[in-house]
Structure formats: C-alpha cells, structure tokens
Coordinates of C-alpha atoms and ligand atoms in Angstrom, one line a residue:
M33 CA 120.5 84.9 126.2
S34 CA 119.9 81.3 125.1
T35 CA 122.4 79.7 122.6
R36 CA 119.7 79.7 119.9
D37 CA 119.4 83.5 120.1
R38 CA 122.9 84.5 120.9
G39 CA 124.3 87.1 118.5
L40 CA 121.0 87.6 116.8
E41 CA 119.6 91.1 116.2
P42 CA 117.2 92.4 118.8
I43 CA 113.6 92.4 117.7
P44 CA 111.8 95.6 118.7
L45 CA 108.2 95.9 119.8
C46 CA 106.9 98.2 117.2
V47 CA 109.0 100.5 114.9
P48 CA 108.0 102.6 111.9
R49 CA 108.6 101.5 108.4
V50 CA 109.7 104.2 106.0
A51 CA 109.9 102.6 102.5
G52 CA 107.7 104.7 100.2
N53 CA 107.7 108.3 98.9
E54 CA 108.8 109.9 102.2
G55 CA 112.2 111.0 100.8
A56 CA 110.8 112.4 97.6
Y57 CA 108.1 114.4 99.4
L58 CA 110.5 115.7 102.0
L59 CA 112.8 116.9 99.2
E60 CA 109.9 118.6 97.7
C61 CA 109.3 120.5 101.0
L62 CA 113.0 121.6 101.0
E63 CA 113.0 122.6 97.3
T64 CA 109.8 124.6 97.6
N65 CA 110.7 126.1 101.0
Y66 CA 107.5 124.9 102.5
V67 CA 109.1 123.6 105.7
S68 CA 106.8 124.9 108.4
S69 CA 103.2 124.8 109.5
V70 CA 101.5 125.7 106.3
G71 CA 101.9 124.1 102.9
P72 CA 100.4 121.9 100.3
F73 CA 101.2 118.6 102.1
V74 CA 99.2 119.6 105.2
D75 CA 96.1 120.2 103.0
R76 CA 96.7 117.0 101.0
F77 CA 97.3 114.9 104.2
E78 CA 94.0 116.2 105.6
R79 CA 92.1 115.4 102.4
D80 CA 93.7 112.0 101.9
F81 CA 93.2 111.0 105.5
A82 CA 89.5 112.0 105.5
A83 CA 89.1 109.9 102.4
A84 CA 91.0 107.0 103.8
V85 CA 88.7 106.7 106.9
G86 CA 85.5 107.9 105.2
A87 CA 85.1 111.1 107.1
R88 CA 83.9 114.4 105.6
H89 CA 86.6 116.5 107.2
A90 CA 90.0 116.0 108.9
V91 CA 92.1 118.5 110.7
A92 CA 95.8 117.8 111.4
T93 CA 97.3 118.5 114.8
S94 CA 100.8 118.4 116.3
S95 CA 100.0 115.2 118.3
G96 CA 97.2 112.7 119.1
T97 CA 97.1 114.2 122.6
A98 CA 96.5 117.7 121.1
A99 CA 93.8 116.2 118.9
L100 CA 92.0 114.9 122.0
H101 CA 92.4 118.2 123.9
V102 CA 90.8 120.2 121.1
A103 CA 88.1 117.5 120.4
L104 CA 87.0 117.8 124.0
L105 CA 86.7 121.5 123.6
L106 CA 84.8 121.1 120.4
A107 CA 82.5 118.6 122.1
G108 CA 81.6 121.4 124.6
V109 CA 83.2 119.8 127.7
R110 CA 83.6 122.6 130.2
P111 CA 85.7 123.1 133.4
G112 CA 84.1 121.1 136.2
D113 CA 82.4 118.6 134.0
E114 CA 82.9 114.9 134.3
V115 CA 83.8 112.6 131.3
L116 CA 83.7 108.8 131.2
V117 CA 87.1 107.3 130.2
P118 CA 88.1 103.6 130.3
S119 CA 90.6 102.9 133.1
L120 CA 92.7 100.7 130.9
T121 CA 94.3 103.1 128.3
F122 CA 97.4 105.0 127.5
I123 CA 97.3 108.1 129.7
A124 CA 96.7 110.7 127.0
P125 CA 92.9 110.7 126.9
A126 CA 92.6 111.0 130.7
N127 CA 95.1 113.9 130.6
A128 CA 93.2 115.6 127.9
V129 CA 90.1 115.6 130.1
R130 CA 92.2 117.4 132.8
Y131 CA 93.6 119.9 130.3
V132 CA 90.0 121.2 129.7
G133 CA 89.5 121.5 133.5
A134 CA 87.1 118.5 133.6
H135 CA 87.3 115.3 135.7
P136 CA 87.7 111.8 134.3
V137 CA 85.5 109.1 135.7
F138 CA 87.2 105.8 135.2
I139 CA 85.1 103.0 133.8
D140 CA 86.1 99.3 133.8
V141 CA 86.9 97.3 130.6
D142 CA 85.3 94.1 129.6
P143 CA 87.5 91.1 130.4
G144 CA 87.2 89.5 127.0
H145 CA 88.2 92.3 124.7
W146 CA 89.5 94.9 127.1
Q147 CA 87.5 97.8 125.7
M148 CA 85.3 100.2 127.8
N149 CA 82.6 98.1 129.3
P150 CA 79.1 99.5 128.6
A151 CA 77.8 97.7 131.7
S152 CA 80.3 99.6 133.9
A153 CA 79.4 102.9 132.2
A154 CA 75.7 102.2 132.6
E155 CA 76.1 101.4 136.3
F156 CA 77.8 104.8 136.8
L157 CA 75.2 106.7 134.8
E158 CA 72.2 104.9 136.2
R159 CA 73.1 104.3 139.8
R160 CA 75.4 107.1 140.7
C161 CA 74.0 110.0 138.6
G162 CA 70.6 111.7 138.4
R163 CA 68.9 114.5 136.6
A164 CA 69.0 118.0 138.1
S165 CA 67.6 121.0 136.3
G166 CA 67.6 119.2 133.0
S167 CA 71.1 117.8 133.0
L168 CA 72.8 114.7 134.3
V169 CA 74.8 115.2 137.5
N170 CA 77.0 112.9 139.5
L171 CA 75.0 112.6 142.8
E172 CA 78.1 112.4 144.9
S173 CA 80.2 115.2 143.4
G174 CA 77.3 117.3 142.2
R175 CA 79.2 117.8 138.9
P176 CA 77.6 117.6 135.4
V177 CA 78.4 114.5 133.4
T178 CA 78.7 115.7 129.8
A179 CA 80.8 113.3 127.7
V180 CA 82.1 109.9 127.1
L181 CA 85.6 109.2 125.7
P182 CA 85.8 105.6 124.5
V183 CA 89.3 104.5 123.5
H184 CA 89.7 101.9 120.7
L185 CA 92.5 99.8 122.2
L186 CA 95.3 97.9 120.5
G187 CA 93.8 98.0 117.0
H188 CA 90.4 96.8 118.0
A189 CA 87.2 98.8 118.5
A190 CA 85.1 99.7 121.6
P191 CA 81.4 98.5 121.5
M192 CA 80.1 101.7 120.0
A193 CA 76.5 100.6 119.5
E194 CA 76.1 100.2 123.3
I195 CA 78.2 103.2 124.2
G196 CA 76.3 105.3 121.6
E197 CA 73.0 104.2 123.0
L198 CA 74.0 105.1 126.5
A199 CA 75.3 108.5 125.3
G200 CA 72.1 109.1 123.5
R201 CA 70.0 108.2 126.5
H202 CA 72.0 110.5 128.8
D203 CA 72.8 113.4 126.5
L204 CA 76.5 112.8 126.5
A205 CA 78.8 114.1 123.8
I206 CA 81.1 111.4 122.3
V207 CA 84.8 111.8 121.5
E208 CA 86.4 108.7 120.1
D209 CA 90.1 108.0 120.7
A210 CA 91.0 105.9 117.7
T211 CA 94.7 106.6 117.9
E212 CA 95.6 102.9 118.2
S213 CA 93.0 101.6 115.6
L214 CA 93.5 103.5 112.3
G215 CA 92.1 101.1 109.6
A216 CA 89.9 99.1 112.0
T217 CA 86.2 98.7 111.2
Y218 CA 83.3 98.5 113.5
R219 CA 80.1 96.9 112.1
G220 CA 81.6 97.4 108.6
R221 CA 82.4 101.1 109.1
K222 CA 86.0 102.4 109.4
L223 CA 86.8 104.1 112.7
G224 CA 86.8 107.9 112.2
S225 CA 83.6 107.8 110.0
S226 CA 81.0 107.4 112.7
G227 CA 80.1 111.1 112.7
N228 CA 81.5 111.5 116.2
L229 CA 84.6 113.5 116.8
S230 CA 87.4 111.0 116.4
C231 CA 91.1 111.4 117.2
F232 CA 94.2 109.8 115.6
S233 CA 97.9 109.8 116.4
F234 CA 101.0 109.5 114.1
N235 CA 103.7 109.0 116.7
G236 CA 106.5 106.6 116.0
N237 CA 104.8 103.3 116.9
K238 CA 101.4 103.9 115.5
L239 CA 100.2 102.3 112.3
I240 CA 101.4 105.2 110.2
T241 CA 103.7 107.9 111.5
T242 CA 104.6 111.5 110.7
G243 CA 107.4 111.4 113.4
G244 CA 104.8 113.0 115.6
G245 CA 101.3 114.3 114.8
G246 CA 97.6 113.7 115.1
M247 CA 94.3 114.2 113.4
I248 CA 90.7 115.0 114.3
T249 CA 87.9 113.7 112.0
T250 CA 84.3 114.9 111.9
D251 CA 81.5 115.1 109.4
D252 CA 80.5 118.6 110.6
P253 CA 82.0 121.4 108.6
A254 CA 81.5 124.0 111.4
L255 CA 83.4 121.7 113.9
A256 CA 86.2 121.2 111.4
R257 CA 86.5 125.0 110.9
R258 CA 86.6 125.5 114.6
A259 CA 89.2 122.8 115.0
K260 CA 91.4 124.5 112.5
Y261 CA 90.8 127.8 114.3
L262 CA 91.6 126.5 117.7
T263 CA 94.7 124.7 116.6
T264 CA 96.1 127.8 114.9
Q265 CA 96.0 130.3 117.7
A266 CA 92.4 131.3 117.1
K267 CA 93.5 134.0 114.6
T268 CA 90.5 135.9 113.2
D269 CA 92.1 138.1 110.6
P270 CA 94.3 136.9 107.8
I271 CA 96.6 140.0 108.0
E272 CA 96.3 141.6 111.4
F273 CA 97.2 139.7 114.6
I274 CA 93.8 139.6 116.0
H275 CA 92.8 136.5 118.1
G276 CA 89.2 135.8 118.9
E277 CA 90.1 133.8 122.0
V278 CA 92.9 131.8 123.6
G279 CA 93.8 129.2 121.0
F280 CA 96.7 126.8 120.7
N281 CA 99.7 126.2 118.5
Y282 CA 98.8 122.6 117.7
R283 CA 99.7 122.7 114.0
L284 CA 101.3 119.9 112.0
T285 CA 104.2 121.1 109.8
N286 CA 104.4 120.6 106.1
I287 CA 107.4 118.4 106.6
Q288 CA 105.5 116.1 108.9
A289 CA 102.5 116.1 106.6
A290 CA 104.8 115.1 103.7
V291 CA 105.8 112.0 105.6
G292 CA 102.2 111.4 106.5
C293 CA 101.1 111.5 102.8
A294 CA 103.8 108.9 101.9
Q295 CA 102.8 106.7 104.9
L296 CA 99.1 106.9 104.0
E297 CA 99.9 105.6 100.6
C298 CA 101.1 102.4 102.4
L299 CA 98.2 102.1 104.8
D300 CA 96.6 99.1 103.1
E301 CA 99.9 97.4 102.8
Y302 CA 100.6 98.0 106.5
L303 CA 97.2 96.8 107.6
A304 CA 97.7 93.6 105.6
A305 CA 101.1 93.2 107.3
K306 CA 99.5 93.6 110.8
R307 CA 96.8 91.0 109.9
R308 CA 99.4 88.6 108.6
I309 CA 101.4 89.0 111.8
A310 CA 98.3 88.4 113.9
L311 CA 97.4 85.3 111.9
R312 CA 100.9 83.9 112.2
Y313 CA 100.9 84.4 116.0
A314 CA 97.5 82.8 116.3
G315 CA 98.8 79.7 114.5
G316 CA 102.2 79.5 116.1
L317 CA 101.1 80.2 119.6
A318 CA 98.0 78.0 119.7
N319 CA 97.5 75.6 122.5
I320 CA 100.2 76.8 124.9
P321 CA 98.8 76.3 128.4
G322 CA 99.2 79.5 130.3
L323 CA 99.0 81.8 127.2
T324 CA 95.7 83.3 126.1
L325 CA 95.5 84.7 122.6
P326 CA 93.5 87.8 121.7
A327 CA 90.4 87.7 119.5
A328 CA 88.4 90.4 117.9
P329 CA 84.7 90.5 118.5
G330 CA 82.5 89.4 115.6
D331 CA 81.5 92.9 114.6
V332 CA 85.1 94.3 114.6
E333 CA 87.7 94.0 111.9
S334 CA 90.8 94.7 113.9
A335 CA 93.8 96.7 112.7
W336 CA 95.9 94.5 115.0
W337 CA 98.1 97.4 116.1
L338 CA 99.9 95.5 118.9
Y339 CA 99.4 91.7 119.2
T340 CA 98.8 91.3 123.0
V341 CA 98.5 88.1 124.8
R342 CA 97.6 87.3 128.4
V343 CA 100.0 85.2 130.5
G344 CA 99.2 83.1 133.5
G345 CA 96.1 81.7 135.0
I346 CA 95.5 78.8 137.4
G347 CA 98.6 76.7 137.9
A348 CA 100.7 78.8 135.4
A349 CA 104.4 78.3 135.5
L350 CA 105.2 81.9 134.9
D351 CA 103.7 85.4 135.0
R352 CA 104.0 88.3 132.5
R353 CA 106.9 89.9 134.5
E354 CA 108.9 86.8 134.2
L355 CA 108.0 86.3 130.6
L356 CA 109.1 89.9 129.8
T357 CA 112.5 89.2 131.3
R358 CA 112.9 85.8 129.6
L359 CA 112.1 87.4 126.2
A360 CA 114.4 90.3 126.8
E361 CA 117.2 87.8 127.5
R362 CA 116.7 86.6 124.0
G363 CA 116.7 90.0 122.5
I364 CA 112.9 90.1 122.0
E365 CA 111.2 93.3 123.2
A366 CA 107.8 92.8 124.7
R367 CA 105.8 95.4 126.7
P368 CA 103.2 95.4 129.4
L369 CA 100.0 97.5 129.0
W370 CA 99.5 100.8 130.8
Q371 CA 98.9 101.0 134.5
P372 CA 95.1 101.4 134.9
M373 CA 94.2 105.1 135.3
H374 CA 92.4 104.6 138.6
L375 CA 95.7 103.5 140.1
S376 CA 97.8 106.1 138.3
P377 CA 99.5 108.7 140.6
A378 CA 98.8 111.2 137.9
H379 CA 95.1 110.8 138.5
A380 CA 95.1 110.1 142.2
G381 CA 91.8 111.0 143.8
S382 CA 89.8 110.6 140.6
I383 CA 86.3 109.0 140.6
A384 CA 86.3 105.4 139.4
M385 CA 83.9 102.5 139.1
P386 CA 85.3 99.2 140.4
C387 CA 87.8 98.2 137.8
E388 CA 88.7 94.6 138.5
A389 CA 88.9 93.6 134.8
A390 CA 91.3 96.5 134.0
E391 CA 93.5 95.4 136.9
E392 CA 93.5 91.7 135.8
V393 CA 94.2 92.5 132.2
H394 CA 97.0 94.8 133.2
A395 CA 98.5 92.2 135.5
S396 CA 98.6 89.6 132.8
A397 CA 98.9 91.2 129.4
L398 CA 102.1 91.4 127.3
S399 CA 102.4 92.9 123.8
L400 CA 104.6 91.0 121.4
P401 CA 106.7 92.4 118.5
S402 CA 104.3 93.8 115.9
S403 CA 106.2 96.1 113.6
T404 CA 104.7 96.2 110.1
G405 CA 108.2 95.3 108.9
L406 CA 108.5 92.3 111.1
T407 CA 110.0 89.5 108.9
E408 CA 108.6 86.0 108.9
S409 CA 111.9 84.6 110.3
D410 CA 112.0 87.2 113.1
Q411 CA 108.4 86.3 114.0
T412 CA 109.3 82.6 113.9
R413 CA 112.1 83.4 116.4
V414 CA 109.5 85.0 118.7
V415 CA 107.1 82.1 118.4
N416 CA 109.9 79.5 119.0
A417 CA 111.2 81.5 122.0
L418 CA 107.7 81.5 123.5
R419 CA 107.2 77.8 122.9
D420 CA 110.6 77.1 124.3
I421 CA 110.0 79.3 127.5
F422 CA 106.6 77.6 128.1
G423 CA 108.1 74.2 127.4
T424 CA 105.9 73.3 124.5
S425 CA 108.6 73.3 121.8
S426 CA 106.6 71.7 118.9
P427 CA 104.2 73.9 117.0
P428 CA 100.7 72.6 116.9
A429 CA 99.9 69.9 114.3
G430 CA 99.2 71.1 110.8
D431 CA 101.4 74.1 111.1
Ligands
PLP715 C1 99.3 107.0 121.1 C2 98.1 107.4 121.9 C3 97.6 108.7 122.0 C4 98.3 109.9 121.4 O1 99.6 110.0 121.4 P1 100.5 111.2 120.9 O2 101.9 110.7 121.2 O3 100.1 112.4 121.6 O4 100.3 111.3 119.4 C5 96.4 108.9 122.6 N1 95.7 107.9 123.1 C6 96.1 106.6 123.0 C7 95.2 105.5 123.6 C8 97.3 106.3 122.4 O5 97.7 105.0 122.4

C-alpha cells in the first residue's frame, strides 16, 4: 500500500445502498406475517417495476438466472435447439440455454462497445445455417436455430435494431438479458419495454437489489400468466394440489419484494449517481496513455452499471492484471470481466463463431469502483491512484 492510501478504508467494486424505506417495509412484512412467497409487496413490486421500465407486465422471480430460464421456455426454445448468445457475458444466460436442453452458439462482440456483434450473428445465420422443411437449421449440427439472447452489458444496450432485424428475417425468438442495464434506454426507449421477453436481476451488485431476485417483463398478458404459472410450480387449482406440468419454485418472497419496492423508489437517484460517477471518471481519467475509457453509442443512454476501462495497447507500461494488483495494494477493488464463454470449461465443446474481440476485451478490461454510494472523495482517491500508477499525476487541464 502506498503512503498516500495507508490506513484508508477499502473501496469496494460495487455494493448495495440501503437508505430508503427498506426497514419500514420489512417491518410491515413482519407485523402482517406476510414473510413468504405471496403478499402485497410482491404484487406491488411487479406493478411498480412494470411501470418503471414501461412494460405492460412484470413477473417476479427468485433470481435473474431463474428469469432467463423461464423466459427461454416462454419463448418456445426446446431441447436440442440452438440459441445465439454473446461470448462475452456473465455465465448465467449461457447456462439458462443449457437448462432448457438447448445449445448456445457463441457470437463475438463488437470491439467498440463490447455488445453482441450483429455482423458475427449474421455470419453464423447466413453462412452456417440454411432452411430445411421451413425452419432454420445449423448445417453442421443439423439442429434448429430458434432464438437469440442478446445481453445488455455493463449498463449499456446491445444494438437491438440490427439484432431485431436479423431475428425477424430468420424467425428467431428474442429474449433480452437486461440484468445489468436496468434504467438504460435504447433509441429513447427503456430496456424492458421493447415487447420482447426481457429479464432483470436484483442480486447484491445490480442497480437495485432485493438481496437476490429477478424479473421478467413482457407486453403479452398470456406470456405473463404463463410466467407466473411456471414460476409457482404450475399449480392449476387454487385449492387442490393439481399441477398441469413440471413447474419451478422460482418465487420471490414478500420480504425480498418489500426491499425491492423501497429500492425502486430510489431508482432515479441511483441512475443519477451512476451517471455522475461515469462523468467524473471520464473527466479525471482523460488522456492517460494506455487507458481507454468507455463510451456509449449515440443511440444508447447508458445506466453506467460498472465503469469499465481497457488497459494496455501498443507500448503500454502495464496490463490489466498488473493494474488490478496495484489497485488492490491501495485498497481499491477492481475486477476483470468474465472469461469469454467459448473458452469456459463449463461450455467446452460448444459451437462458437471466431470471437477475437471478446478475447481482446476480456484480456484488457477492468471494472472500477462504481457503487451508487461511492463518495466524491473516494472516487478522487481512485482517480489519483490510477494517475499515479500510470505516472500521469496531474489531472487534465480545466479539471
Ligand atoms: C447478474 C446477471 C444475471 C443474473 O444474476 P442472478 O444472480 O441470477 O440474479 C444474468 N445475466 C447477467 C449478464 C448478469 O450480469
């Protein structure tokens, strides 16, 4: 630890902020005895969440991963199907594809914004697939290709116009993983309001948290009803224990939903905090040779979930591994991105397009402290540490 940072509190990567009505609502759960998986807060959280993202319906789930699992079933993905997933992502969406017995096809990301690259998807669909008895099949595996699962990474948004166009042309269902990008907009519309099945997560480091939990949004009332049914053990009779099919216990509890309602009341405040943090990093870290700052595409208003930079390049003095260590020595928690899925032992043997960009981004990217409660002085400490490590100690002029 350098002298400057010795004895200072560690700065975590991304921790929840619990500063609103959480306590009052939890007390209400205890006082009314609604502590389990039904209760007024579940209904309210679903209603308020749908309103917040501009979707007609929202169905709460026990996690974002559970939301993805059920959304793929709702989208009609069957065992043996293939589903396009970006290689650069947290593992949950790829796992969800496997839970339904389908096979992920890993697609590269674009090197500028790191989202699923429509050109890579198009190359798979147009060069490696063909039509057989009315449906699209992977010519090599012989399996039907039935869905695409774009992941809106790091608070930004995937290029849905291009992905939607490809999906339309090839009859693919779309399930959006918006778990990292609650509050972001794409072409002026909030993620979750596209009409596609969209999934959200409320684990501890997401924009809002319920401790753990998730949500599916849709505009289709029949899909919403089926989502509720599948996530509640597919019970068909209100009294008798009669189950129409094999369902899941993927319910969110009233206690978790109570926390969610309180968190949702702070959504705009949290989004403003994330934007402020991104702006301060952009100013404080400008013009450091060897450090590339993120930028949102023109048609995306990012939620800036985790501010993630790229380290290195030609002649760079240090790489992201070294930077991670140097920041850790100063009590600053940074984190690499996820191992690309086409290299993951969990998905060994999967089909993948060439994924050079995913590999390059993974090799060089590092997420910086981005908690909504990050204070200005803590953020200044991070900025100064980075300038110090890179040997450019004076902030850029005018700052
Ligand atoms: C957080 C996250 C999820 C879901 O996480 P849960 O812990 O299951 O709520 C899914 N996909 C991505 C990309 C995520 O970052």
